[in-house]
mmCIF file of C-alpha atoms in Angstrom:
data_model
loop_
_atom_site.group_PDB
_atom_site.id
_atom_site.type_symbol
_atom_site.label_atom_id
_atom_site.label_comp_id
_atom_site.label_asym_id
_atom_site.label_seq_id
_atom_site.Cartn_x
_atom_site.Cartn_y
_atom_site.Cartn_z
ATOM 1 C CA MET A 1 5.713 -28.290 17.875
ATOM 2 C CA SER A 2 6.621 -30.349 14.888
ATOM 3 C CA SER A 3 10.062 -31.048 16.277
ATOM 4 C CA ASN A 4 11.649 -29.311 13.301
ATOM 5 C CA ARG A 5 12.535 -25.490 13.348
ATOM 6 C CA ASP A 6 11.949 -24.856 9.703
ATOM 7 C CA ILE A 7 8.592 -26.498 9.720
ATOM 8 C CA ASP A 8 7.539 -24.762 12.935
ATOM 9 C CA THR A 9 8.493 -21.275 11.348
ATOM 10 C CA LEU A 10 6.346 -22.089 8.371
ATOM 11 C CA ILE A 11 3.431 -22.982 10.642
ATOM 12 C CA ASP A 12 3.815 -19.849 12.634
ATOM 13 C CA LEU A 13 3.795 -17.640 9.487
ATOM 14 C CA MET A 14 0.778 -19.491 7.953
ATOM 15 C CA ALA A 15 -1.148 -19.156 11.275
ATOM 16 C CA ARG A 16 -0.979 -15.336 10.778
ATOM 17 C CA LEU A 17 -3.087 -15.435 7.713
ATOM 18 C CA PRO A 18 -6.622 -14.370 8.067
ATOM 19 C CA GLY A 19 -9.029 -17.283 8.348
ATOM 20 C CA LEU A 20 -6.201 -19.747 9.549
ATOM 21 C CA GLY A 21 -5.342 -20.372 13.148
ATOM 22 C CA PRO A 22 -2.641 -22.597 14.760
ATOM 23 C CA ARG A 23 -4.517 -25.752 14.157
ATOM 24 C CA SER A 24 -5.500 -25.208 10.578
ATOM 25 C CA ALA A 25 -2.060 -23.766 9.752
ATOM 26 C CA ARG A 26 -0.628 -27.089 10.950
ATOM 27 C CA ARG A 27 -3.076 -29.021 8.771
ATOM 28 C CA ALA A 28 -2.213 -26.868 5.767
ATOM 29 C CA VAL A 29 1.524 -27.262 6.203
ATOM 30 C CA LEU A 30 1.256 -31.071 6.571
ATOM 31 C CA HIS A 31 -0.953 -31.207 3.499
ATOM 32 C CA LEU A 32 1.709 -29.048 1.661
ATOM 33 C CA ILE A 33 4.496 -31.377 2.751
ATOM 34 C CA ARG A 34 2.527 -34.397 1.598
ATOM 35 C CA LYS A 35 1.851 -32.824 -1.824
ATOM 36 C CA ARG A 36 5.437 -31.642 -2.151
ATOM 37 C CA GLY A 37 5.682 -31.774 -5.952
ATOM 38 C CA LEU A 38 2.077 -30.822 -6.804
ATOM 39 C CA LEU A 39 1.590 -28.025 -4.373
ATOM 40 C CA LEU A 40 4.497 -27.106 -2.174
ATOM 41 C CA SER A 41 7.063 -26.319 -4.962
ATOM 42 C CA PRO A 42 4.579 -24.330 -7.172
ATOM 43 C CA LEU A 43 3.447 -22.365 -4.079
ATOM 44 C CA ALA A 44 7.066 -21.531 -3.215
ATOM 45 C CA ASP A 45 7.665 -20.264 -6.740
ATOM 46 C CA SER A 46 4.362 -18.388 -6.823
ATOM 47 C CA ILE A 47 4.780 -16.750 -3.507
ATOM 48 C CA ALA A 48 8.302 -15.705 -4.322
ATOM 49 C CA ARG A 49 7.316 -14.114 -7.624
ATOM 50 C CA VAL A 50 4.572 -12.108 -5.949
ATOM 51 C CA ALA A 51 6.775 -11.179 -3.072
ATOM 52 C CA ALA A 52 9.290 -9.767 -5.520
ATOM 53 C CA THR A 53 6.991 -7.919 -7.742
ATOM 54 C CA ALA A 54 3.612 -7.094 -5.904
ATOM 55 C CA ARG A 55 3.039 -3.376 -5.546
ATOM 56 C CA GLU A 56 0.099 -0.822 -5.606
ATOM 57 C CA CYS A 57 -0.758 0.665 -8.871
ATOM 58 C CA VAL A 58 0.434 4.410 -8.571
ATOM 59 C CA ASN A 59 -2.644 5.396 -10.550
ATOM 60 C CA CYS A 60 -5.595 3.577 -9.006
ATOM 61 C CA GLY A 61 -4.317 1.729 -5.931
ATOM 62 C CA ASN A 62 -5.180 -1.732 -7.320
ATOM 63 C CA VAL A 63 -2.589 -4.421 -6.567
ATOM 64 C CA GLY A 64 -0.512 -5.806 -9.415
ATOM 65 C CA THR A 65 3.103 -6.637 -10.414
ATOM 66 C CA ALA A 66 3.925 -3.395 -12.283
ATOM 67 C CA ASP A 67 3.951 0.292 -11.303
ATOM 68 C CA VAL A 68 0.707 0.816 -13.194
ATOM 69 C CA CYS A 69 -1.793 -2.034 -13.002
ATOM 70 C CA ASP A 70 -3.189 -4.169 -15.964
ATOM 71 C CA ILE A 71 -6.536 -2.277 -15.914
ATOM 72 C CA CYS A 72 -4.946 1.204 -15.991
ATOM 73 C CA THR A 73 -2.776 0.249 -18.894
ATOM 74 C CA ASP A 74 -5.571 -1.375 -20.882
ATOM 75 C CA GLU A 75 -6.665 1.236 -23.354
ATOM 76 C CA THR A 76 -9.948 -0.483 -24.092
ATOM 77 C CA ARG A 77 -10.959 0.291 -20.410
ATOM 78 C CA ALA A 78 -10.570 4.129 -20.986
ATOM 79 C CA ASN A 79 -14.293 4.519 -21.574
ATOM 80 C CA GLY A 80 -14.675 7.605 -19.367
ATOM 81 C CA GLU A 81 -16.036 5.763 -16.317
ATOM 82 C CA ILE A 82 -14.239 5.456 -13.017
ATOM 83 C CA CYS A 83 -15.573 3.121 -10.368
ATOM 84 C CA VAL A 84 -14.544 4.157 -6.840
ATOM 85 C CA VAL A 85 -14.204 1.296 -4.339
ATOM 86 C CA GLU A 86 -12.893 1.229 -0.778
ATOM 87 C CA ASP A 87 -10.659 -1.764 -1.066
ATOM 88 C CA VAL A 88 -8.814 -4.013 -3.572
ATOM 89 C CA ALA A 89 -11.097 -6.795 -2.544
ATOM 90 C CA ASP A 90 -14.130 -4.746 -3.708
ATOM 91 C CA LEU A 91 -12.413 -4.166 -6.948
ATOM 92 C CA TRP A 92 -11.954 -7.892 -7.307
ATOM 93 C CA ALA A 93 -15.493 -8.535 -6.586
ATOM 94 C CA MET A 94 -16.617 -6.034 -9.236
ATOM 95 C CA GLU A 95 -14.242 -7.683 -11.700
ATOM 96 C CA ARG A 96 -15.837 -11.170 -10.870
ATOM 97 C CA ALA A 97 -19.220 -9.709 -11.732
ATOM 98 C CA GLY A 98 -17.682 -8.824 -15.112
ATOM 99 C CA VAL A 99 -20.134 -6.025 -15.999
ATOM 100 C CA PHE A 100 -18.007 -3.011 -15.459
ATOM 101 C CA LYS A 101 -15.827 -2.084 -18.326
ATOM 102 C CA GLY A 102 -14.177 1.072 -17.144
ATOM 103 C CA ARG A 103 -11.353 1.819 -14.776
ATOM 104 C CA TYR A 104 -11.237 1.792 -10.927
ATOM 105 C CA HIS A 105 -10.038 3.915 -8.158
ATOM 106 C CA VAL A 106 -9.259 2.180 -4.809
ATOM 107 C CA LEU A 107 -9.652 4.576 -1.901
ATOM 108 C CA GLY A 108 -8.012 2.268 0.570
ATOM 109 C CA GLY A 109 -10.612 2.802 3.181
ATOM 110 C CA THR A 110 -13.189 5.259 4.182
ATOM 111 C CA LEU A 111 -13.191 8.612 5.974
ATOM 112 C CA SER A 112 -13.415 8.072 9.680
ATOM 113 C CA ALA A 113 -13.287 10.636 12.374
ATOM 114 C CA MET A 114 -12.890 7.868 14.891
ATOM 115 C CA ASP A 115 -9.787 6.431 13.328
ATOM 116 C CA ALA A 116 -8.506 9.905 12.232
ATOM 117 C CA ILE A 117 -8.622 8.972 8.520
ATOM 118 C CA GLY A 118 -8.980 12.143 6.412
ATOM 119 C CA PRO A 119 -9.142 12.575 2.623
ATOM 120 C CA GLU A 120 -5.283 12.673 2.404
ATOM 121 C CA GLU A 121 -5.002 9.172 3.823
ATOM 122 C CA LEU A 122 -7.478 7.874 1.221
ATOM 123 C CA ARG A 123 -6.168 8.558 -2.186
ATOM 124 C CA ILE A 124 -9.045 11.155 -2.731
ATOM 125 C CA PRO A 125 -6.642 13.881 -3.925
ATOM 126 C CA ARG A 126 -5.406 11.402 -6.566
ATOM 127 C CA LEU A 127 -9.088 10.783 -7.616
ATOM 128 C CA LEU A 128 -9.601 14.475 -8.284
ATOM 129 C CA ASP A 129 -6.305 14.675 -10.255
ATOM 130 C CA ARG A 130 -7.322 11.621 -12.387
ATOM 131 C CA ILE A 131 -10.649 13.356 -13.325
ATOM 132 C CA GLY A 132 -8.504 16.318 -14.590
ATOM 133 C CA GLU A 133 -6.001 14.115 -16.393
ATOM 134 C CA GLU A 134 -8.149 11.349 -17.904
ATOM 135 C CA THR A 135 -11.391 12.113 -19.916
ATOM 136 C CA VAL A 136 -13.876 10.988 -17.157
ATOM 137 C CA GLY A 137 -17.537 11.424 -17.828
ATOM 138 C CA GLU A 138 -18.891 9.473 -14.928
ATOM 139 C CA VAL A 139 -17.722 8.550 -11.384
ATOM 140 C CA ILE A 140 -19.622 5.449 -10.023
ATOM 141 C CA LEU A 141 -19.308 5.219 -6.238
ATOM 142 C CA ALA A 142 -19.377 1.497 -5.229
ATOM 143 C CA LEU A 143 -18.742 2.087 -1.523
ATOM 144 C CA ASN A 144 -20.066 -0.191 1.263
ATOM 145 C CA ALA A 145 -23.441 0.874 2.487
ATOM 146 C CA THR A 146 -22.083 1.626 5.960
ATOM 147 C CA ILE A 147 -22.045 5.031 7.785
ATOM 148 C CA ASP A 148 -18.371 5.562 6.994
ATOM 149 C CA GLY A 149 -18.984 4.636 3.363
ATOM 150 C CA MET A 150 -21.905 7.033 3.114
ATOM 151 C CA THR A 151 -19.843 9.844 4.716
ATOM 152 C CA THR A 152 -17.130 9.241 2.229
ATOM 153 C CA ALA A 153 -19.579 9.290 -0.705
ATOM 154 C CA HIS A 154 -20.951 12.746 0.487
ATOM 155 C CA TYR A 155 -17.419 14.025 0.763
ATOM 156 C CA ILE A 156 -16.468 12.878 -2.689
ATOM 157 C CA ALA A 157 -19.715 14.392 -4.166
ATOM 158 C CA ASP A 158 -18.923 17.731 -2.578
ATOM 159 C CA GLN A 159 -15.397 17.664 -4.039
ATOM 160 C CA LEU A 160 -16.471 16.816 -7.528
ATOM 161 C CA GLY A 161 -18.908 19.646 -7.924
ATOM 162 C CA ASP A 162 -21.463 19.718 -10.700
ATOM 163 C CA GLY A 163 -19.355 19.316 -13.910
ATOM 164 C CA ILE A 164 -19.373 15.465 -13.710
ATOM 165 C CA ARG A 165 -22.011 12.726 -13.543
ATOM 166 C CA LEU A 166 -21.888 11.000 -10.226
ATOM 167 C CA THR A 167 -23.694 7.839 -9.513
ATOM 168 C CA SER A 168 -23.811 5.119 -6.952
ATOM 169 C CA LEU A 169 -24.685 1.432 -6.897
ATOM 170 C CA ALA A 170 -28.453 0.712 -6.476
ATOM 171 C CA GLN A 171 -29.702 -0.392 -3.136
ATOM 172 C CA GLY A 172 -32.384 -3.019 -2.717
ATOM 173 C CA VAL A 173 -33.146 -6.704 -2.458
ATOM 174 C CA PRO A 174 -30.198 -8.964 -3.323
ATOM 175 C CA ILE A 175 -30.720 -11.521 -6.231
ATOM 176 C CA GLY A 176 -31.963 -14.736 -4.469
ATOM 177 C CA GLY A 177 -32.669 -12.733 -1.275
ATOM 178 C CA GLU A 178 -35.661 -13.570 0.861
ATOM 179 C CA LEU A 179 -37.649 -10.708 2.313
ATOM 180 C CA ASP A 180 -38.146 -12.555 5.511
ATOM 181 C CA TYR A 181 -34.356 -12.585 6.104
ATOM 182 C CA LEU A 182 -33.654 -8.939 5.049
ATOM 183 C CA ASP A 183 -33.163 -6.052 7.569
ATOM 184 C CA ASP A 184 -35.741 -3.233 7.702
ATOM 185 C CA GLY A 185 -33.259 -0.691 6.136
ATOM 186 C CA THR A 186 -32.874 -2.740 3.006
ATOM 187 C CA ILE A 187 -36.586 -3.335 2.579
ATOM 188 C CA SER A 188 -37.218 0.296 3.068
ATOM 189 C CA ALA A 189 -34.579 1.355 0.505
ATOM 190 C CA ALA A 190 -35.969 -1.232 -2.021
ATOM 191 C CA LEU A 191 -39.544 0.088 -1.537
ATOM 192 C CA LYS A 192 -38.517 3.702 -1.980
ATOM 193 C CA ALA A 193 -36.482 2.797 -5.096
ATOM 194 C CA ARG A 194 -39.202 0.567 -6.597
ATOM 195 C CA ARG A 195 -39.394 0.326 -10.323
ATOM 196 C CA VAL A 196 -42.432 0.403 -12.824
ATOM 197 C CA LEU A 197 -42.475 -3.010 -14.549
ATOM 198 C CA MET B 1 -10.115 -12.437 -11.060
ATOM 199 C CA SER B 2 -7.481 -9.997 -9.615
ATOM 200 C CA SER B 3 -6.718 -8.692 -13.102
ATOM 201 C CA ASN B 4 -3.094 -9.957 -12.574
ATOM 202 C CA ARG B 5 -1.889 -13.468 -13.651
ATOM 203 C CA ASP B 6 0.776 -14.058 -11.001
ATOM 204 C CA ILE B 7 -1.583 -13.029 -8.234
ATOM 205 C CA ASP B 8 -4.446 -15.237 -9.694
ATOM 206 C CA THR B 9 -1.912 -18.160 -9.743
ATOM 207 C CA LEU B 10 -1.188 -17.655 -5.954
ATOM 208 C CA ILE B 11 -4.812 -17.354 -5.065
ATOM 209 C CA ASP B 12 -5.512 -20.599 -7.025
ATOM 210 C CA LEU B 13 -2.685 -22.457 -5.177
ATOM 211 C CA MET B 14 -3.730 -21.083 -1.773
ATOM 212 C CA ALA B 15 -7.342 -22.155 -2.375
ATOM 213 C CA ARG B 16 -6.106 -25.825 -2.607
ATOM 214 C CA LEU B 17 -5.004 -25.783 1.016
ATOM 215 C CA PRO B 18 -7.350 -27.592 3.440
ATOM 216 C CA GLY B 19 -9.457 -25.039 5.361
ATOM 217 C CA LEU B 20 -9.191 -22.373 2.650
ATOM 218 C CA GLY B 21 -11.618 -21.816 -0.250
ATOM 219 C CA PRO B 22 -11.600 -19.323 -3.098
ATOM 220 C CA ARG B 23 -12.893 -16.584 -0.898
ATOM 221 C CA SER B 24 -10.569 -17.082 2.045
ATOM 222 C CA ALA B 25 -7.638 -17.623 -0.340
ATOM 223 C CA ARG B 26 -8.356 -14.162 -1.911
ATOM 224 C CA ARG B 27 -8.421 -12.471 1.544
ATOM 225 C CA ALA B 28 -5.281 -14.340 2.481
ATOM 226 C CA VAL B 29 -3.357 -13.134 -0.589
ATOM 227 C CA LEU B 30 -4.540 -9.579 -0.197
ATOM 228 C CA HIS B 31 -3.416 -9.595 3.451
ATOM 229 C CA LEU B 32 -0.125 -10.953 2.321
ATOM 230 C CA ILE B 33 0.313 -8.330 -0.324
ATOM 231 C CA ARG B 34 -0.555 -5.605 2.230
ATOM 232 C CA LYS B 35 1.946 -6.933 4.711
ATOM 233 C CA ARG B 36 4.649 -7.545 2.143
ATOM 234 C CA GLY B 37 7.735 -6.885 4.383
ATOM 235 C CA LEU B 38 6.368 -8.466 7.507
ATOM 236 C CA LEU B 39 4.685 -11.538 6.150
ATOM 237 C CA LEU B 40 4.991 -12.138 2.416
ATOM 238 C CA SER B 41 8.782 -12.117 2.074
ATOM 239 C CA PRO B 42 9.475 -14.263 5.345
ATOM 240 C CA LEU B 43 6.740 -16.615 4.093
ATOM 241 C CA ALA B 44 8.365 -16.817 0.636
ATOM 242 C CA ASP B 45 11.647 -17.690 2.278
ATOM 243 C CA SER B 46 10.182 -20.119 4.707
ATOM 244 C CA ILE B 47 8.140 -22.073 2.132
ATOM 245 C CA ALA B 48 11.033 -22.230 -0.267
ATOM 246 C CA ARG B 49 13.258 -23.632 2.447
ATOM 247 C CA VAL B 50 10.644 -26.254 3.442
ATOM 248 C CA ALA B 51 9.989 -27.010 -0.214
ATOM 249 C CA ALA B 52 13.741 -27.721 -0.735
ATOM 250 C CA THR B 53 14.422 -29.764 2.289
ATOM 251 C CA ALA B 54 11.170 -31.380 3.716
ATOM 252 C CA ARG B 55 11.186 -35.212 3.588
ATOM 253 C CA GLU B 56 9.869 -38.179 5.530
ATOM 254 C CA CYS B 57 12.233 -39.683 8.262
ATOM 255 C CA VAL B 58 13.365 -43.037 6.779
ATOM 256 C CA ASN B 59 13.255 -44.484 10.284
ATOM 257 C CA CYS B 60 9.908 -43.374 11.679
ATOM 258 C CA GLY B 61 7.940 -41.593 8.983
ATOM 259 C CA ASN B 62 7.844 -38.136 10.770
ATOM 260 C CA VAL B 63 8.355 -35.206 8.531
ATOM 261 C CA GLY B 64 11.527 -33.163 8.876
ATOM 262 C CA THR B 65 14.303 -31.535 6.833
ATOM 263 C CA ALA B 66 16.881 -34.390 7.018
ATOM 264 C CA ASP B 67 16.848 -38.109 6.117
ATOM 265 C CA VAL B 68 16.524 -39.020 9.764
ATOM 266 C CA CYS B 69 14.292 -36.767 11.924
ATOM 267 C CA ASP B 70 15.398 -34.743 14.861
ATOM 268 C CA ILE B 71 13.507 -37.132 17.345
ATOM 269 C CA CYS B 72 15.237 -40.195 15.913
ATOM 270 C CA THR B 73 18.675 -38.652 16.071
ATOM 271 C CA ASP B 74 18.192 -37.420 19.664
ATOM 272 C CA GLU B 75 19.855 -39.990 21.795
ATOM 273 C CA THR B 76 18.046 -38.860 24.938
ATOM 274 C CA ARG B 77 14.933 -40.026 23.414
ATOM 275 C CA ALA B 78 16.206 -43.661 23.010
ATOM 276 C CA ASN B 79 14.456 -44.746 26.270
ATOM 277 C CA GLY B 80 13.134 -48.012 24.898
ATOM 278 C CA GLU B 81 9.662 -46.753 24.277
ATOM 279 C CA ILE B 82 8.097 -46.489 20.758
ATOM 280 C CA CYS B 83 4.788 -44.700 20.407
ATOM 281 C CA VAL B 84 2.887 -45.879 17.264
ATOM 282 C CA VAL B 85 0.624 -43.278 15.680
ATOM 283 C CA GLU B 86 -1.416 -43.178 12.466
ATOM 284 C CA ASP B 87 -0.339 -39.891 11.083
ATOM 285 C CA VAL B 88 2.301 -37.027 11.533
ATOM 286 C CA ALA B 89 -0.456 -34.817 12.848
ATOM 287 C CA ASP B 90 -0.999 -37.270 15.680
ATOM 288 C CA LEU B 91 2.776 -37.256 16.444
ATOM 289 C CA TRP B 92 2.659 -33.442 16.603
ATOM 290 C CA ALA B 93 -0.353 -33.638 18.992
ATOM 291 C CA MET B 94 1.602 -35.953 21.211
ATOM 292 C CA GLU B 95 4.616 -33.675 21.205
ATOM 293 C CA ARG B 96 2.455 -30.711 22.078
ATOM 294 C CA ALA B 97 1.193 -32.570 25.205
ATOM 295 C CA GLY B 98 4.960 -32.857 25.981
ATOM 296 C CA VAL B 99 4.593 -36.047 28.164
ATOM 297 C CA PHE B 100 6.142 -38.679 25.951
ATOM 298 C CA LYS B 101 9.772 -38.847 26.074
ATOM 299 C CA GLY B 102 10.505 -41.759 23.710
ATOM 300 C CA ARG B 103 10.512 -42.201 19.910
ATOM 301 C CA TYR B 104 7.642 -42.406 17.441
ATOM 302 C CA HIS B 105 6.603 -44.666 14.618
ATOM 303 C CA VAL B 106 4.233 -43.090 12.092
ATOM 304 C CA LEU B 107 2.192 -45.783 10.259
ATOM 305 C CA GLY B 108 0.898 -43.459 7.537
ATOM 306 C CA GLY B 109 -2.773 -44.637 7.892
ATOM 307 C CA THR B 110 -4.559 -47.723 9.202
ATOM 308 C CA LEU B 111 -5.273 -51.158 7.796
ATOM 309 C CA SER B 112 -8.411 -50.896 5.671
ATOM 310 C CA ALA B 113 -9.926 -53.739 3.656
ATOM 311 C CA MET B 114 -12.185 -51.196 1.939
ATOM 312 C CA ASP B 115 -9.305 -49.068 0.723
ATOM 313 C CA ALA B 116 -7.058 -52.123 0.055
ATOM 314 C CA ILE B 117 -4.457 -50.818 2.554
ATOM 315 C CA GLY B 118 -2.390 -53.768 3.855
ATOM 316 C CA PRO B 119 0.601 -53.935 6.293
ATOM 317 C CA GLU B 120 3.083 -53.212 3.396
ATOM 318 C CA GLU B 121 1.402 -49.904 2.725
ATOM 319 C CA LEU B 122 1.650 -48.803 6.393
ATOM 320 C CA ARG B 123 5.338 -48.957 7.578
ATOM 321 C CA ILE B 124 4.431 -51.915 9.687
ATOM 322 C CA PRO B 125 7.343 -54.188 8.513
ATOM 323 C CA ARG B 126 9.727 -51.209 9.413
ATOM 324 C CA LEU B 127 8.199 -51.087 12.872
ATOM 325 C CA LEU B 128 8.955 -54.843 13.363
ATOM 326 C CA ASP B 129 12.570 -54.229 12.002
ATOM 327 C CA ARG B 130 13.018 -51.322 14.510
ATOM 328 C CA ILE B 131 12.064 -53.500 17.406
ATOM 329 C CA GLY B 132 14.793 -55.783 16.458
ATOM 330 C CA GLU B 133 17.419 -53.023 15.769
ATOM 331 C CA GLU B 134 16.735 -50.606 18.667
ATOM 332 C CA THR B 135 16.405 -51.755 22.342
ATOM 333 C CA VAL B 136 12.647 -51.570 22.569
ATOM 334 C CA GLY B 137 11.035 -52.396 25.946
ATOM 335 C CA GLU B 138 7.545 -51.038 25.286
ATOM 336 C CA VAL B 139 5.286 -50.283 22.290
ATOM 337 C CA ILE B 140 2.523 -47.850 22.983
ATOM 338 C CA LEU B 141 -0.263 -47.856 20.476
ATOM 339 C CA ALA B 142 -1.718 -44.210 20.148
ATOM 340 C CA LEU B 143 -4.132 -45.035 17.271
ATOM 341 C CA ASN B 144 -7.539 -43.412 16.863
ATOM 342 C CA ALA B 145 -10.346 -45.126 18.446
ATOM 343 C CA THR B 146 -11.980 -46.030 15.125
ATOM 344 C CA ILE B 147 -12.718 -49.424 13.753
ATOM 345 C CA ASP B 148 -9.802 -49.331 11.390
ATOM 346 C CA GLY B 149 -7.541 -48.090 14.146
ATOM 347 C CA MET B 150 -8.646 -50.987 16.477
ATOM 348 C CA THR B 151 -8.071 -53.485 13.532
ATOM 349 C CA THR B 152 -4.643 -52.087 13.079
ATOM 350 C CA ALA B 153 -3.861 -52.329 16.848
ATOM 351 C CA HIS B 154 -4.944 -56.037 16.820
ATOM 352 C CA TYR B 155 -2.808 -56.807 13.867
ATOM 353 C CA ILE B 156 0.196 -55.157 15.462
ATOM 354 C CA ALA B 157 -0.373 -57.003 18.649
ATOM 355 C CA ASP B 158 -0.494 -60.291 16.726
ATOM 356 C CA GLN B 159 2.809 -59.466 14.924
ATOM 357 C CA LEU B 160 4.785 -58.410 17.967
ATOM 358 C CA GLY B 161 4.116 -61.608 19.929
ATOM 359 C CA ASP B 162 4.745 -62.034 23.627
ATOM 360 C CA GLY B 163 8.377 -60.847 24.013
ATOM 361 C CA ILE B 164 7.421 -57.187 24.300
ATOM 362 C CA ARG B 165 5.252 -54.995 26.445
ATOM 363 C CA LEU B 166 2.389 -53.518 24.269
ATOM 364 C CA THR B 167 0.117 -50.800 25.739
ATOM 365 C CA SER B 168 -2.478 -48.440 24.384
ATOM 366 C CA LEU B 169 -3.778 -45.051 25.343
ATOM 367 C CA ALA B 170 -6.406 -45.010 28.120
ATOM 368 C CA GLN B 171 -9.947 -44.490 27.014
ATOM 369 C CA GLY B 172 -12.410 -42.403 29.219
ATOM 370 C CA VAL B 173 -13.895 -39.118 29.743
ATOM 371 C CA PRO B 174 -11.724 -36.241 28.274
ATOM 372 C CA ILE B 175 -10.349 -33.585 30.657
ATOM 373 C CA GLY B 176 -12.989 -30.886 30.815
ATOM 374 C CA GLY B 177 -15.563 -33.227 29.260
ATOM 375 C CA GLU B 178 -19.126 -33.053 30.332
ATOM 376 C CA LEU B 179 -20.977 -36.369 30.620
ATOM 377 C CA ASP B 180 -24.069 -35.003 29.132
ATOM 378 C CA TYR B 181 -22.282 -34.349 25.835
ATOM 379 C CA LEU B 182 -20.299 -37.722 25.623
ATOM 380 C CA ASP B 183 -21.372 -40.652 23.565
ATOM 381 C CA ASP B 184 -22.459 -43.911 25.055
ATOM 382 C CA GLY B 185 -19.345 -45.766 24.019
ATOM 383 C CA THR B 186 -17.062 -43.411 25.836
ATOM 384 C CA ILE B 187 -19.152 -43.487 29.048
ATOM 385 C CA SER B 188 -19.252 -47.272 28.872
ATOM 386 C CA ALA B 189 -15.469 -47.437 28.358
ATOM 387 C CA ALA B 190 -14.907 -45.003 31.177
ATOM 388 C CA LEU B 191 -17.108 -47.016 33.566
ATOM 389 C CA LYS B 192 -15.429 -50.232 32.678
ATOM 390 C CA ALA B 193 -11.919 -48.770 33.237
ATOM 391 C CA ARG B 194 -12.924 -47.000 36.454
ATOM 392 C CA ARG B 195 -10.162 -46.405 39.024
ATOM 393 C CA VAL B 196 -10.144 -46.787 42.854
ATOM 394 C CA LEU B 197 -9.456 -43.335 44.313
#
């Protein structure tokens, strides 16, 4: 393709990233080679460092470069709240919002009869263990508003029992959202959960 | 962002690639970390190898991992034809088509009064040297059909003089192209260059 084996290998690997295809991988690799000093060498160092150290936190399932992630080792975040998310990307989205000050628990997916994913595959037993080990006052479910997400929320609610406060993210009109573009389910949920001003 | 400095650095660097923004860089990095063994480690090796060895061919301007690229060292490609392209991406596109069996010369851009790019910035002197050094029978201009591309083609034609056969890629209807979607200039060029069947 590029008449060079090493460069072709790099293009093939880049093309396997989500969001990049063969054409954009070629563009990206050419850009990298043009910006050798500024981008290619730092990227090589950075990717080698992450490849050597990246792992899942044994406690919450977040990704980091130590056995226990930075959030789980941060004592200021032991405020008794655990936010349950499906995926590390959801954890990052919550962190970007910057409003949640507790700890997380990443399930690694949702229960799914279709895909034969049960509680054991999902780090749900570990969640129940943590509630015993850490002083947890509230579990906040921040699962996606899909069928599988809601099934998982119900299952977790069953497992937790009554001793613990269990909440979920509010549903309604997104900030900046226009009613005209929203689906019926969202409008219906927002109306049911309407607030007194 | 990800609560980890090394991973954030990698996301920042990935987001600087063309075609990736912050969101797709986060997705790509998460994907890499999930596929550590299959993708992250091979990518780390590959990118380090390219970072250490990638350079421009001193002869033609192609990128490779040696001072003189694989095409310039391949004696079977010394068939007396030099294909002049603007950019390495154009060279790769020609190679994918797999019909050109000669050597290339990458200008590295086009003449542009606006951007103050003259012949010295463009590896045009090196092209003239090569025509003296190598036994060149034909120079094929495969420049983009833009104003700057055509200006550059005219300049090269002037410099080469009459001793050498100078050609350019044909203009016309692309294979699979529908007339309805083509611009007037292309239709006009295709009509002027019509062939007897």
